[in-house]
mmCIF file of C-alpha atoms in Angstrom:
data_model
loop_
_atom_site.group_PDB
_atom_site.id
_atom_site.type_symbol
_atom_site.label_atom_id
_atom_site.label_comp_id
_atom_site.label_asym_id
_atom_site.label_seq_id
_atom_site.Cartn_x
_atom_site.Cartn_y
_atom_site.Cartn_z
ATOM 1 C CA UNK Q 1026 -15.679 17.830 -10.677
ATOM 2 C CA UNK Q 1027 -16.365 18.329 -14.015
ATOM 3 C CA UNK Q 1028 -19.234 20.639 -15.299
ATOM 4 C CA UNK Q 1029 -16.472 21.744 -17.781
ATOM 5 C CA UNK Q 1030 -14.123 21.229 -20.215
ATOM 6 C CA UNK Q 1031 -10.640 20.654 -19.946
ATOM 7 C CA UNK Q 1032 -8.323 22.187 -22.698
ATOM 8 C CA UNK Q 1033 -6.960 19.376 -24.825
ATOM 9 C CA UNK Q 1034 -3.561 20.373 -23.666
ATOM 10 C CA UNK Q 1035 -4.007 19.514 -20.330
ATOM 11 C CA UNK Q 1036 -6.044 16.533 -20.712
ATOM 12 C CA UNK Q 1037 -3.245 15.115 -22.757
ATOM 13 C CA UNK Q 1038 -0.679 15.940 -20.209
ATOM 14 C CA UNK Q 1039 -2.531 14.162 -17.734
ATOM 15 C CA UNK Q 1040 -3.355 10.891 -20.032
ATOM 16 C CA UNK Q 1041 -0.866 11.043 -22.462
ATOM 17 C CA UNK Q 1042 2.198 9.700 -19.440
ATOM 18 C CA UNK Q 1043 1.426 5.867 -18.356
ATOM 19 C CA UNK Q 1044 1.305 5.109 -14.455
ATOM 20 C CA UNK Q 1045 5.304 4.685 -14.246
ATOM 21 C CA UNK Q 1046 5.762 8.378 -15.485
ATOM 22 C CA UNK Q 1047 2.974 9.657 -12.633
ATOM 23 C CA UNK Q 1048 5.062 7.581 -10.080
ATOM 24 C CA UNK Q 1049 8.122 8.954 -10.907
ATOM 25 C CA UNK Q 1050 7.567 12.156 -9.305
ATOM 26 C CA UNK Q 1051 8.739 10.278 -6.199
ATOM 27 C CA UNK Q 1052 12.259 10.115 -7.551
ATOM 28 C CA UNK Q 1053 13.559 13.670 -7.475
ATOM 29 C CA UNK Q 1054 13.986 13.748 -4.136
ATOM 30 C CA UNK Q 1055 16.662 10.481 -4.106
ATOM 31 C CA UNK Q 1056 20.231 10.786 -3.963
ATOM 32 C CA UNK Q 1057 22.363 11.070 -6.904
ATOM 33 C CA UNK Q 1058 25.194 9.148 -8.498
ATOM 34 C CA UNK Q 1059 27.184 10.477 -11.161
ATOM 35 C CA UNK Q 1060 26.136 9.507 -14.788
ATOM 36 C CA UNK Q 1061 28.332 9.879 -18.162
ATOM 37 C CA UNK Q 1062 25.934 11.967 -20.866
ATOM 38 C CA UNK Q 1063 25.238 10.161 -23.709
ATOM 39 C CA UNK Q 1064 22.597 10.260 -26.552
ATOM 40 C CA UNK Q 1065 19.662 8.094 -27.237
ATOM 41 C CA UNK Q 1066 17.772 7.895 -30.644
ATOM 42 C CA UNK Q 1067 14.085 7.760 -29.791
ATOM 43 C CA UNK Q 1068 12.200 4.254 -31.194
ATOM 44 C CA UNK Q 1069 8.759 3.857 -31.604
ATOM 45 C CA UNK Q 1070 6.587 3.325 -28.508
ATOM 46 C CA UNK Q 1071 9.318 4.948 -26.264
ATOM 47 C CA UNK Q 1072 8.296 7.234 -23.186
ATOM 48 C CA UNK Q 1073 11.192 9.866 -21.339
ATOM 49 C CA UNK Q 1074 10.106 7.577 -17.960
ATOM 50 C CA UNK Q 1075 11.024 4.575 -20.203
ATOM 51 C CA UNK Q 1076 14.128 5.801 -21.506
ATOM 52 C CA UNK Q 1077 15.323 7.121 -18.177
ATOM 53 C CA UNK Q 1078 14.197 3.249 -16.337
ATOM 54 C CA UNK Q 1079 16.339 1.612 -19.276
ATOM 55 C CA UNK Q 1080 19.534 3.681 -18.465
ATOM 56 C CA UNK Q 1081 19.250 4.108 -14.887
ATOM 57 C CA UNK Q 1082 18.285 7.795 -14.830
ATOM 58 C CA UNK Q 1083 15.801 10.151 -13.624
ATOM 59 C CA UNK Q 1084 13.227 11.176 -15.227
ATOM 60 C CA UNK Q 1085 13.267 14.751 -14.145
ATOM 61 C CA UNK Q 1086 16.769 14.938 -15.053
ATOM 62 C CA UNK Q 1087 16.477 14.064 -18.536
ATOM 63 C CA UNK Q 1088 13.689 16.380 -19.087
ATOM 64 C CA UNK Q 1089 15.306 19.006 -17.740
ATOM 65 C CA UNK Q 1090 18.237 18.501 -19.506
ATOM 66 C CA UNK Q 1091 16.219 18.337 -23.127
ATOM 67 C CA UNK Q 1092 14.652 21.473 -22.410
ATOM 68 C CA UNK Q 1093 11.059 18.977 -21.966
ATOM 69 C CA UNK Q 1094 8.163 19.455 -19.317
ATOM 70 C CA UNK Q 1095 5.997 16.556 -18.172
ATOM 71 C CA UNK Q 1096 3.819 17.680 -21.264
ATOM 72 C CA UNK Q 1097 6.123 16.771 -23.798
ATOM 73 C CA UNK Q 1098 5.866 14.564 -26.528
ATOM 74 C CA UNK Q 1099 8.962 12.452 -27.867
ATOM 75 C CA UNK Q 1100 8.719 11.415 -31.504
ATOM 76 C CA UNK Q 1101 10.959 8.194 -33.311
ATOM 77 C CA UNK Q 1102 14.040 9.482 -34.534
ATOM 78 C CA UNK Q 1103 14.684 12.522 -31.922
ATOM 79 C CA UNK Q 1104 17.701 12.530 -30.467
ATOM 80 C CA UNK Q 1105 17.315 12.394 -26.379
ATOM 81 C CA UNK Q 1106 20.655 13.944 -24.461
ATOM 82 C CA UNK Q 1107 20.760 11.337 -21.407
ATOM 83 C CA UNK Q 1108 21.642 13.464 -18.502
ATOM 84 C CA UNK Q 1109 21.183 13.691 -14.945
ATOM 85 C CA UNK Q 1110 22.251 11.051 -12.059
ATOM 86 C CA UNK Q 1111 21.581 7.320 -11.565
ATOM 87 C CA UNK Q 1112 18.392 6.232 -9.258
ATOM 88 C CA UNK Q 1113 19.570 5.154 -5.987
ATOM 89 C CA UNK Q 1114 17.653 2.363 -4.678
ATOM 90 C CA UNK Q 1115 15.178 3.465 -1.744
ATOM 91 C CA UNK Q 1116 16.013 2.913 1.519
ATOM 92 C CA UNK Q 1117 14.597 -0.371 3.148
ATOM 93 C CA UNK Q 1118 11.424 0.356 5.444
ATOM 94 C CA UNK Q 1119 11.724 -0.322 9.058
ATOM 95 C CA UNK Q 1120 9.829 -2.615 10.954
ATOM 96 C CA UNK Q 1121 6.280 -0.710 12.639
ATOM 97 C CA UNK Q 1122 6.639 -0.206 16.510
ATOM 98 C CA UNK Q 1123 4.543 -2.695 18.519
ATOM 99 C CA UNK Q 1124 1.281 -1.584 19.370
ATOM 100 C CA UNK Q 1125 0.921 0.414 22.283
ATOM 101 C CA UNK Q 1126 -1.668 -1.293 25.187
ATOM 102 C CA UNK Q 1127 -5.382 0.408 24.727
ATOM 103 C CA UNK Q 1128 -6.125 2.910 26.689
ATOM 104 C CA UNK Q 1129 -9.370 3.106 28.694
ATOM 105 C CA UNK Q 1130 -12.236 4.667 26.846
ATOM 106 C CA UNK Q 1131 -14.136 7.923 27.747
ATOM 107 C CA UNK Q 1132 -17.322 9.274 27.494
ATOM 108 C CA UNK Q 1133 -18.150 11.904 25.093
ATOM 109 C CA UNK Q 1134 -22.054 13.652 25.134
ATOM 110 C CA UNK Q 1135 -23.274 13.966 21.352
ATOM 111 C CA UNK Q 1136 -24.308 17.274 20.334
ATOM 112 C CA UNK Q 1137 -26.720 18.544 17.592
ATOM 113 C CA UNK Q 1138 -25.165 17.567 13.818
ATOM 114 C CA UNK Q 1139 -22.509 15.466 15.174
ATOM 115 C CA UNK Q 1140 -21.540 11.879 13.276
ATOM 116 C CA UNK Q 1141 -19.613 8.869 14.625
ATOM 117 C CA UNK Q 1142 -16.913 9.627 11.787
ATOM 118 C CA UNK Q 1143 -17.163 13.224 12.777
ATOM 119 C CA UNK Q 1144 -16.343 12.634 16.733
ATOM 120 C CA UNK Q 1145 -14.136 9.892 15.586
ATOM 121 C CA UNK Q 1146 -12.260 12.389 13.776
ATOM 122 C CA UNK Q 1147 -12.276 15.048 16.774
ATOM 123 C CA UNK Q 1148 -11.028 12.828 18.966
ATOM 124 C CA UNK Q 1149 -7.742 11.207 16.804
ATOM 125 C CA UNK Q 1150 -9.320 7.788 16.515
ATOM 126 C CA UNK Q 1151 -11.660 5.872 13.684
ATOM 127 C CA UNK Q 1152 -14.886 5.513 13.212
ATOM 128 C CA UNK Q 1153 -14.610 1.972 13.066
ATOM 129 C CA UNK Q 1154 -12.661 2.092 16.947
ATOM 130 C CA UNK Q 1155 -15.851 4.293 18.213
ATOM 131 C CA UNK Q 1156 -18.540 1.414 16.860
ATOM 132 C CA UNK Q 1157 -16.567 -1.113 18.987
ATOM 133 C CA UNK Q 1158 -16.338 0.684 21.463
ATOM 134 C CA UNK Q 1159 -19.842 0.898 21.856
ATOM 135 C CA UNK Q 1160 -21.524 -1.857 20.100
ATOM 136 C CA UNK Q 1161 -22.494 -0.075 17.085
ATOM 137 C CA UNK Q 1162 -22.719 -0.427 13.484
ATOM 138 C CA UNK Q 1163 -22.548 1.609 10.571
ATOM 139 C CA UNK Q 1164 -26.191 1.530 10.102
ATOM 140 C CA UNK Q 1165 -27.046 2.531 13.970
ATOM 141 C CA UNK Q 1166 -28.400 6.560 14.860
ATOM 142 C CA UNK Q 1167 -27.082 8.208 17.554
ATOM 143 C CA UNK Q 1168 -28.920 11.381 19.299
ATOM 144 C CA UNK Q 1169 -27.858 14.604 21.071
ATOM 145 C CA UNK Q 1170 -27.268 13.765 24.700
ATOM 146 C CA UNK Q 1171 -26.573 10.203 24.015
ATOM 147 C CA UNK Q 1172 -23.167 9.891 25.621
ATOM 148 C CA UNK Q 1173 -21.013 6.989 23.629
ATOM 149 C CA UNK Q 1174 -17.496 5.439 24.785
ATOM 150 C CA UNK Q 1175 -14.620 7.363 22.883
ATOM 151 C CA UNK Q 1176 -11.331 4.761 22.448
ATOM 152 C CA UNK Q 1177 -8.085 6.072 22.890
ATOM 153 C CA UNK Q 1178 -6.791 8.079 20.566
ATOM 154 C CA UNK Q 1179 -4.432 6.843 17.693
ATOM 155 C CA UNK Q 1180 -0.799 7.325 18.450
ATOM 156 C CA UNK Q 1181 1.260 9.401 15.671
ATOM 157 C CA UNK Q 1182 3.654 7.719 15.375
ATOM 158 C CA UNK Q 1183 2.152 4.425 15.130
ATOM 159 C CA UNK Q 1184 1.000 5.535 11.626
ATOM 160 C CA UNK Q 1185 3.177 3.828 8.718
ATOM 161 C CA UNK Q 1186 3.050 4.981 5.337
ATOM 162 C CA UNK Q 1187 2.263 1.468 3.066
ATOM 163 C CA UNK Q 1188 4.158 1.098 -0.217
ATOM 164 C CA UNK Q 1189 1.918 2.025 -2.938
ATOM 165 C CA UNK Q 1190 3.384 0.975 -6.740
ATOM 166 C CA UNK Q 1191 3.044 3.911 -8.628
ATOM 167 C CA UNK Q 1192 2.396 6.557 -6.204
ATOM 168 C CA UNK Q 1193 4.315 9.054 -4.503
ATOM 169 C CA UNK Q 1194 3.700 9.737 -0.639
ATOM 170 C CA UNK Q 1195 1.052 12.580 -1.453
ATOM 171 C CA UNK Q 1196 -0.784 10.717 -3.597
ATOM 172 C CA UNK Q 1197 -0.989 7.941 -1.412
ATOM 173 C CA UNK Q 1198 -2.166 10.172 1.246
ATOM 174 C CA UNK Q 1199 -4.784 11.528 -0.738
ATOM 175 C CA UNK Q 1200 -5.832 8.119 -2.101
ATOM 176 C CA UNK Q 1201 -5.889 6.716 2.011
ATOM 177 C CA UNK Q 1202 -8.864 9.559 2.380
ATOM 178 C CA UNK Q 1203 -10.679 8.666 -0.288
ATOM 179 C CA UNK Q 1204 -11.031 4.907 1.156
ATOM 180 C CA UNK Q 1205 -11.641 6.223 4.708
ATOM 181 C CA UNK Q 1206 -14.812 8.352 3.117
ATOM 182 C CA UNK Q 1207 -15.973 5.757 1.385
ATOM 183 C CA UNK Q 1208 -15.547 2.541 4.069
ATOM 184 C CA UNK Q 1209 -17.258 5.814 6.244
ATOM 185 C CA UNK Q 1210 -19.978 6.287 3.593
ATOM 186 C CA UNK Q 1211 -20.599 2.671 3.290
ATOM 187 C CA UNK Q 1212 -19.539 2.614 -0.219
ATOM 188 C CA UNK Q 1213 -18.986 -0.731 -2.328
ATOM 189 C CA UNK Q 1214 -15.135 -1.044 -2.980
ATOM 190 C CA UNK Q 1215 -16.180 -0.742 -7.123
ATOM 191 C CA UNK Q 1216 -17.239 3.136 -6.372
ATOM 192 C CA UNK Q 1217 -13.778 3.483 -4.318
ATOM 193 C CA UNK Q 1218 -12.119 1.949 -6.926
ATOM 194 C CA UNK Q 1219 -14.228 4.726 -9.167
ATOM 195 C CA UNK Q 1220 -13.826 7.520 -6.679
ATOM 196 C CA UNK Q 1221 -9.835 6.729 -6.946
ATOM 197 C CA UNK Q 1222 -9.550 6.615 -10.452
ATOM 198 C CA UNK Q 1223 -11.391 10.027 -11.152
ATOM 199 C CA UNK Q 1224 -8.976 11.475 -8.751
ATOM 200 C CA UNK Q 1225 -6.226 10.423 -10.543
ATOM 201 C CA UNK Q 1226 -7.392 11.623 -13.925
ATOM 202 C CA UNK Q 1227 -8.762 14.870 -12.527
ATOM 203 C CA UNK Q 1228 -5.569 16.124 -10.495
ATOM 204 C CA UNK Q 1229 -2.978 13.255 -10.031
ATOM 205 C CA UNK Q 1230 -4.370 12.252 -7.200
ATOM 206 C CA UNK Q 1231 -3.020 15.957 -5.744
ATOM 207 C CA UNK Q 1232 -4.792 18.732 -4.294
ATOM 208 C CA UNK Q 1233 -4.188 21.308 -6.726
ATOM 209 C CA UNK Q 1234 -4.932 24.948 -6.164
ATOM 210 C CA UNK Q 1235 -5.398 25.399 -9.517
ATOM 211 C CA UNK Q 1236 -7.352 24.200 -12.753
ATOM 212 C CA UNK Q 1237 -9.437 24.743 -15.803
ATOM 213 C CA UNK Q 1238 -11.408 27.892 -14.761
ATOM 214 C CA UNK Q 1239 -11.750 27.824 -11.345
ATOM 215 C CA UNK Q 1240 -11.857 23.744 -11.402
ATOM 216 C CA UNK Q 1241 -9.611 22.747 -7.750
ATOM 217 C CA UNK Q 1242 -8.544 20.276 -5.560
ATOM 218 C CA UNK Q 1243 -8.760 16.666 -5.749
ATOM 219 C CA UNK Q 1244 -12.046 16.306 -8.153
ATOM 220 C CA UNK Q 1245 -11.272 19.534 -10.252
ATOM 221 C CA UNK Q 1246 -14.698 20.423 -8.214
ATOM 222 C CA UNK Q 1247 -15.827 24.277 -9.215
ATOM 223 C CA UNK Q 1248 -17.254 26.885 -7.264
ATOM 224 C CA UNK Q 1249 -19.447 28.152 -9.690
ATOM 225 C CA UNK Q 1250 -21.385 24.943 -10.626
ATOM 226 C CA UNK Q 1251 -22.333 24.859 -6.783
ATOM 227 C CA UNK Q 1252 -19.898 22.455 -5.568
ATOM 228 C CA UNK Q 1253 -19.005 24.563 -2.709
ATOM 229 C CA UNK Q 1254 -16.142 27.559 -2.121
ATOM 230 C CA UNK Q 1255 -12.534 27.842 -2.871
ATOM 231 C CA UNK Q 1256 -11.676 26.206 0.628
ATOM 232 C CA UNK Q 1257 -14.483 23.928 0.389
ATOM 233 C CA UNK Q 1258 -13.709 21.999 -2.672
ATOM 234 C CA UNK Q 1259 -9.928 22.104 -1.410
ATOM 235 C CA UNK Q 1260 -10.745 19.842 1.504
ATOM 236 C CA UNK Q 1261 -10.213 16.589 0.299
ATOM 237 C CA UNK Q 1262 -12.349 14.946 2.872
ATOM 238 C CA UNK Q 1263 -15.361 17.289 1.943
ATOM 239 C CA UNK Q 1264 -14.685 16.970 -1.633
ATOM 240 C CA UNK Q 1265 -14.552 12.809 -1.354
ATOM 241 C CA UNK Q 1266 -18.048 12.811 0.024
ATOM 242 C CA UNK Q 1267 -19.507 15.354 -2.770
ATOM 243 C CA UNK Q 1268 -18.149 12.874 -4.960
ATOM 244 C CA UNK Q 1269 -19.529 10.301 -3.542
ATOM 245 C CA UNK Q 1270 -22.975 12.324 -2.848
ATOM 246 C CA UNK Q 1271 -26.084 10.349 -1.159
ATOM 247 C CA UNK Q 1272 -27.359 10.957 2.161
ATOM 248 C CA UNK Q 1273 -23.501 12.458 3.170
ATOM 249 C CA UNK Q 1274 -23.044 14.368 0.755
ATOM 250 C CA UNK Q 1275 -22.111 18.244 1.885
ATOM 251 C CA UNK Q 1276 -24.063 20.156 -0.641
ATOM 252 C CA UNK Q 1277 -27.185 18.515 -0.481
ATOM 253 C CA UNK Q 1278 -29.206 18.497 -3.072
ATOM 254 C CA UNK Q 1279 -26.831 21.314 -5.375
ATOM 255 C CA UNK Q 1280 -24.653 19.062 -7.001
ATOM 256 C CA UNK Q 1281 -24.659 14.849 -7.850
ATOM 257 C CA UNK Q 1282 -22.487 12.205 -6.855
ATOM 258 C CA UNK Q 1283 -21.902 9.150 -7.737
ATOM 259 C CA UNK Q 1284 -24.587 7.810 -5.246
ATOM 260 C CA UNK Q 1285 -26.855 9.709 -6.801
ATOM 261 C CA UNK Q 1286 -26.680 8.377 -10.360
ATOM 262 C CA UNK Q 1287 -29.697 5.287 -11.093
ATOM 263 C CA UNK Q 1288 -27.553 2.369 -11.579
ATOM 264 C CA UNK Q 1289 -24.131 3.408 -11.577
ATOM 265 C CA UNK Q 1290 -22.963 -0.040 -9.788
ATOM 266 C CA UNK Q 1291 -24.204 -1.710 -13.344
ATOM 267 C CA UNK Q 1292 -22.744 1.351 -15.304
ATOM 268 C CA UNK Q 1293 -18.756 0.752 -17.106
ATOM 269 C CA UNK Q 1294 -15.922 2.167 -15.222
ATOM 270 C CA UNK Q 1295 -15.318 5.119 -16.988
ATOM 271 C CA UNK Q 1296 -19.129 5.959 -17.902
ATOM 272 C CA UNK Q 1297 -19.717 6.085 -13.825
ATOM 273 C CA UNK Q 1298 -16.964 8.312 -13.467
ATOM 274 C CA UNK Q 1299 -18.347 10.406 -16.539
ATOM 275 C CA UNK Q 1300 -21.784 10.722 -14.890
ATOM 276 C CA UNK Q 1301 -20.729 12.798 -12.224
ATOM 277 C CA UNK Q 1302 -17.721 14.475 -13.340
ATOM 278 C CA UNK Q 1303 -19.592 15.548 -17.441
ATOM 279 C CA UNK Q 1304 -15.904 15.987 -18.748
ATOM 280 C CA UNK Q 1305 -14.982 16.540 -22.177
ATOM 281 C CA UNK Q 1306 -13.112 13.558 -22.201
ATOM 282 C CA UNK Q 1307 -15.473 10.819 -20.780
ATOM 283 C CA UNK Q 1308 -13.169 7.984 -22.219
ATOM 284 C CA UNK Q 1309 -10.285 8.827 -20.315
ATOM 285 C CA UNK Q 1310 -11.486 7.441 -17.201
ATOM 286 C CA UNK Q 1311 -10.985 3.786 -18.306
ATOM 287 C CA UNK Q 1312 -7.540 3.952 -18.123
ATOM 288 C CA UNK Q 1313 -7.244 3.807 -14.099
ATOM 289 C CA UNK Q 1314 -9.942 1.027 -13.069
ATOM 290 C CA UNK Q 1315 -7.511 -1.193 -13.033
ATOM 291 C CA UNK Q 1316 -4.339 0.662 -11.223
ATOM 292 C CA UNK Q 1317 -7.310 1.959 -9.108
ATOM 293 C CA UNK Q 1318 -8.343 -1.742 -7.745
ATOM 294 C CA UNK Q 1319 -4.469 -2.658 -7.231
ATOM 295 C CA UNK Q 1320 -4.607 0.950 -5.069
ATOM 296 C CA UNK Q 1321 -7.328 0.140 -3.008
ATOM 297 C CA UNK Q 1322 -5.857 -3.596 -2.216
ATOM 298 C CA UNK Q 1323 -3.073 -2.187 -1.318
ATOM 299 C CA UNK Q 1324 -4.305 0.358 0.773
ATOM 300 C CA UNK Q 1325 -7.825 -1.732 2.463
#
């Protein structure tokens, strides 16, 4: 969350590589196939991801074996050793498990401070399961000693991971959070769509324990601007709904999200994302709103 500048250096890492190069973090775990070296003169408009796709390699491998990091820039004319092994295909995803039957609901008194996506949470179910369950909505106000109907909880293993193009497993874990906070929050699907893409620009849609100054987690949110401690702005579900701000947001009135901001449904993609992240590189943004919208289809 930006009160800061980001060095040039890392700014370009993170918009310099398009959406395929992100993604293909999620190759270096695959299994290998043997692959003859050869060398590749570098043409104009090339990228290592690109190069690797057109040969059948890894990325990782062939910038490991050019001596190149994930920061590195490729110029026409260069000479590219293509090493490493072949991508294997990825496995085929098995059908989900039917549904088990519901369980029968129980009763659950509400306590001072508590939330319906708070107890939902508790309790291993949704927010949207406890509503049902009791005939609410997301505008309805529940009071301590009100006792509400708590579903079953969610099985484990009933949980399948959806196929997300572009993303690795993380980031598609930390992009499913950000749409749970905001269908929580009541947000419009354009300021998930926003909340997504500023993830992605800010941190790769990882929770990094590191960052420009003491910038962290998901939103490269920092302690010292007020946006909360160390741990706090490394809990991505506490650091989605600072971003997001309004009547949920966790530091009250300290810091601004994008609720907060006069007209930022009106505002352009990356100038809503600029308003509450103030980065050095406002135009940056602009990039993701539209991987961001195929992300949230994907993911509901």
């Amino acid at each position: 969350m930006r009160r800061h500048a980001i060095s040039p250096a890392l700014r370009g890492a993170r918009t310099s590589l398009p959406v395929a190069l992100v993604g293909a973090l999620a190759l270096t775990a695959l299994p290998e196939a043997a692959h003859a070296a050869e060398d590749y003169t570098v043409q104009p408009g090339d990228t290592v991801s690109a190069i690797a796709a057109r040969h059948g390699l890894r990325t990782v491998d062939i910038l490991a074996g050019n001596a190149l990091g994930w920061s590195s820039v490729i110029h026409p004319g260069q000479t590219i050793r293509l090493v490493g092994s072949a991508a294997a295909a990825p496995a085929p995803t098995p059908p989900p498990a039917a549904p088990a039957p519901p369980a029968a609901p129980t009763g659950y008194t509400v306590q001072a401070g508590d939330t319906i996506s708070a107890i939902a949470r508790a309790h291993g179910t949704t927010t949207d399961a406890v509503l049902a369950a009791n005939g609410l909505d997301r505008s309805s106000i529940i009071y301590p000693g009100q006792t509400i109907a708590l579903p079953a909880a969610l099985a484990p293993a009933a949980a399948v991971t959806p196929v997300v193009a572009g993303l690795d497993a993380e980031q598609i874990a930390n992009a499913q959070v950000i749409v749970r906070v905001g269908r929580e929050l009541g947000v419009s699907s354009r300021g998930i769509q926003i909340a997504l893409g500023t993830a992605m620009q800010e941190s790769w849609l990882r929770n990094l324990d590191w960052g420009d100054r003491d910038s962290l987690g998901l939103f490269q949110q920092r302690p010292s601007s007020g946006w909360g401690t160390e741990a706090e702005v490394s809990d991505p579900v506490r650091a989605t709904r600072a971003f997001f701000g309004g009547a949920g947001d966790p530091n009250g009135a300290l810091t601004r999200g994008l609720l907060d901001i006069p007209g930022w449904e009106a505002m352009a993609y990356a100038d809503a994302a600029q308003s509450v992240q103030i980065s050095a590189y406002p135009e940056r943004y602009a990039q993701w709103e539209a991987p961001a919208a195929l992300w949230l289809a994907a993911l509901g």
